[in-house]
């Protein structure tokens, strides 16, 4: 069984981020280097980044709503 | 009526990107600098970036599916 070297970005994940603090969301589909989806949220005002649990309701609802708003 | 200076990232948008070519998806929520959501897809192998129409079925379905896959 080929043991693939995993280079996932996220170590720990939060289940929620206050929407007003979000500057950008990056979604990394599963890939050879990391076999699960990863979501990295960049916070406003240089407050850094957080990994968001893709399974969290927040991730599912917020991202869906974000791409609907026009 | 305050004319806000808009600095949106995207000029033209595509409605679809081949999934295998996607390295990363960036979702920029509406903000003071751009009052609509913008989605920037980074393609693999340094093939550059494309703006994806947030209203496209592909955007809605693919991003939802991407965050579900674990």
Short mmCIF file of C-alpha atoms in Angstrom, two decimals:
data_model
loop_
_atom_site.label_atom_id
_atom_site.label_comp_id
_atom_site.label_asym_id
_atom_site.label_seq_id
_atom_site.Cartn_x
_atom_site.Cartn_y
_atom_site.Cartn_z
CA UNK A 1 0.00 0.00 0.00
CA UNK A 2 1.73 3.13 -1.24
CA UNK A 3 2.22 5.44 1.73
CA UNK A 4 1.79 8.88 0.22
CA UNK A 5 3.62 11.77 1.83
CA UNK A 6 0.87 14.11 2.98
CA UNK A 7 1.55 17.82 2.97
CA UNK A 8 -1.81 19.11 4.20
CA UNK A 9 -1.91 22.78 5.12
CA UNK A 10 -4.20 22.53 8.10
CA UNK A 11 -3.33 20.98 11.43
CA UNK A 12 -6.25 22.11 13.60
CA UNK A 13 -9.55 23.48 12.33
CA UNK A 14 -12.19 25.81 13.72
CA UNK A 15 -15.89 25.23 13.07
CA UNK A 16 -16.81 28.88 12.73
CA UNK A 17 -15.42 32.31 11.91
CA UNK A 18 -17.25 35.60 12.40
CA UNK A 19 -18.39 36.58 8.92
CA UNK A 20 -17.46 40.25 9.33
CA UNK A 21 -13.84 39.17 9.92
CA UNK A 22 -13.51 37.27 6.63
CA UNK A 23 -11.43 38.83 3.89
CA UNK A 24 -10.99 35.77 1.69
CA UNK A 25 -11.75 32.05 1.65
CA UNK A 26 -9.44 29.58 -0.09
CA UNK A 27 -10.78 26.12 -0.90
CA UNK A 28 -8.12 23.51 -1.75
CA UNK A 29 -9.71 20.46 -3.37
CA UNK A 30 -8.33 17.05 -2.39
CA UNK A 31 -5.09 16.43 -4.26
CA UNK A 32 -2.13 14.02 -4.35
CA UNK A 33 -0.45 16.09 -1.63
CA UNK A 34 -3.46 16.11 0.70
CA UNK A 35 -6.34 13.73 0.34
CA UNK A 36 -8.94 15.86 2.02
CA UNK A 37 -10.45 19.23 1.14
CA UNK A 38 -8.96 22.13 3.07
CA UNK A 39 -10.46 25.57 3.64
CA UNK A 40 -8.23 28.46 4.70
CA UNK A 41 -9.90 31.69 5.81
CA UNK A 42 -7.90 34.91 5.68
CA UNK A 43 -9.06 37.40 8.30
CA UNK A 44 -9.27 41.15 7.79
CA UNK A 45 -6.80 43.69 9.15
CA UNK A 46 -3.86 41.30 9.00
CA UNK A 47 -5.35 39.12 11.72
CA UNK A 48 -3.91 36.03 10.10
CA UNK A 49 -5.50 32.85 8.81
CA UNK A 50 -7.60 30.02 10.22
CA UNK A 51 -8.39 26.59 8.87
CA UNK A 52 -12.11 25.99 8.69
CA UNK A 53 -13.53 22.50 9.11
CA UNK A 54 -15.08 21.67 5.71
CA UNK A 55 -17.62 19.46 7.48
CA UNK A 56 -18.86 22.28 9.71
CA UNK A 57 -22.32 23.68 9.07
CA UNK A 58 -20.75 27.09 8.93
CA UNK A 59 -18.49 26.07 6.05
CA UNK A 60 -21.35 24.55 4.09
CA UNK A 61 -23.90 27.31 4.73
CA UNK A 62 -21.64 30.33 4.61
CA UNK A 63 -19.79 29.44 1.41
CA UNK A 64 -23.08 28.55 -0.31
CA UNK A 65 -24.60 31.86 0.77
CA UNK A 66 -21.46 33.80 -0.18
CA UNK A 67 -21.59 32.55 -3.76
CA UNK A 68 -25.32 33.27 -4.00
CA UNK A 69 -25.16 36.91 -2.96
CA UNK A 70 -25.09 39.16 -6.02
CA UNK B 1 -25.09 59.33 -3.74
CA UNK B 2 -21.57 58.40 -2.66
CA UNK B 3 -19.81 57.00 -5.70
CA UNK B 4 -17.62 54.34 -4.21
CA UNK B 5 -14.41 53.55 -6.01
CA UNK B 6 -14.76 49.94 -7.01
CA UNK B 7 -11.62 47.83 -7.14
CA UNK B 8 -13.11 44.50 -8.17
CA UNK B 9 -10.57 41.84 -9.18
CA UNK B 10 -12.54 40.30 -12.00
CA UNK B 11 -13.27 41.89 -15.36
CA UNK B 12 -14.59 38.95 -17.37
CA UNK B 13 -15.81 35.66 -15.93
CA UNK B 14 -16.04 32.11 -17.21
CA UNK B 15 -18.99 29.88 -16.32
CA UNK B 16 -16.96 26.67 -16.01
CA UNK B 17 -13.47 25.33 -15.37
CA UNK B 18 -12.40 21.73 -15.83
CA UNK B 19 -12.26 20.31 -12.32
CA UNK B 20 -9.00 18.44 -12.87
CA UNK B 21 -7.32 21.77 -13.67
CA UNK B 22 -8.26 23.41 -10.36
CA UNK B 23 -5.52 23.90 -7.80
CA UNK B 24 -7.27 26.39 -5.57
CA UNK B 25 -10.48 28.42 -5.37
CA UNK B 26 -10.56 31.84 -3.71
CA UNK B 27 -13.91 33.31 -2.72
CA UNK B 28 -13.91 37.04 -1.96
CA UNK B 29 -17.10 38.07 -0.16
CA UNK B 30 -18.67 41.40 -1.14
CA UNK B 31 -16.76 44.22 0.53
CA UNK B 32 -16.45 48.01 0.49
CA UNK B 33 -13.98 47.72 -2.37
CA UNK B 34 -16.18 45.47 -4.51
CA UNK B 35 -19.86 45.04 -3.91
CA UNK B 36 -20.23 41.65 -5.48
CA UNK B 37 -18.79 38.27 -4.59
CA UNK B 38 -15.79 37.26 -6.68
CA UNK B 39 -14.38 33.79 -7.25
CA UNK B 40 -10.83 33.37 -8.54
CA UNK B 41 -9.73 29.89 -9.61
CA UNK B 42 -6.01 29.12 -9.70
CA UNK B 43 -5.20 26.50 -12.31
CA UNK B 44 -2.60 23.75 -11.88
CA UNK B 45 0.85 23.74 -13.49
CA UNK B 46 1.17 27.51 -13.46
CA UNK B 47 -1.60 27.88 -16.01
CA UNK B 48 -2.72 31.11 -14.38
CA UNK B 49 -6.04 32.18 -12.92
CA UNK B 50 -9.62 32.59 -14.13
CA UNK B 51 -12.56 34.44 -12.62
CA UNK B 52 -15.54 32.17 -12.19
CA UNK B 53 -19.07 33.55 -12.42
CA UNK B 54 -20.52 33.11 -8.91
CA UNK B 55 -23.97 32.76 -10.47
CA UNK B 56 -22.95 29.86 -12.69
CA UNK B 57 -24.29 26.42 -11.86
CA UNK B 58 -20.75 25.18 -11.92
CA UNK B 59 -19.73 27.59 -9.16
CA UNK B 60 -22.67 26.63 -6.97
CA UNK B 61 -22.49 22.89 -7.53
CA UNK B 62 -18.74 22.39 -7.64
CA UNK B 63 -17.89 24.44 -4.54
CA UNK B 64 -20.70 22.74 -2.59
CA UNK B 65 -19.44 19.31 -3.67
CA UNK B 66 -15.81 20.26 -2.96
CA UNK B 67 -16.56 21.13 0.65
CA UNK B 68 -18.62 17.95 1.11
CA UNK B 69 -15.99 15.51 -0.06
CA UNK B 70 -14.07 14.09 2.90
#
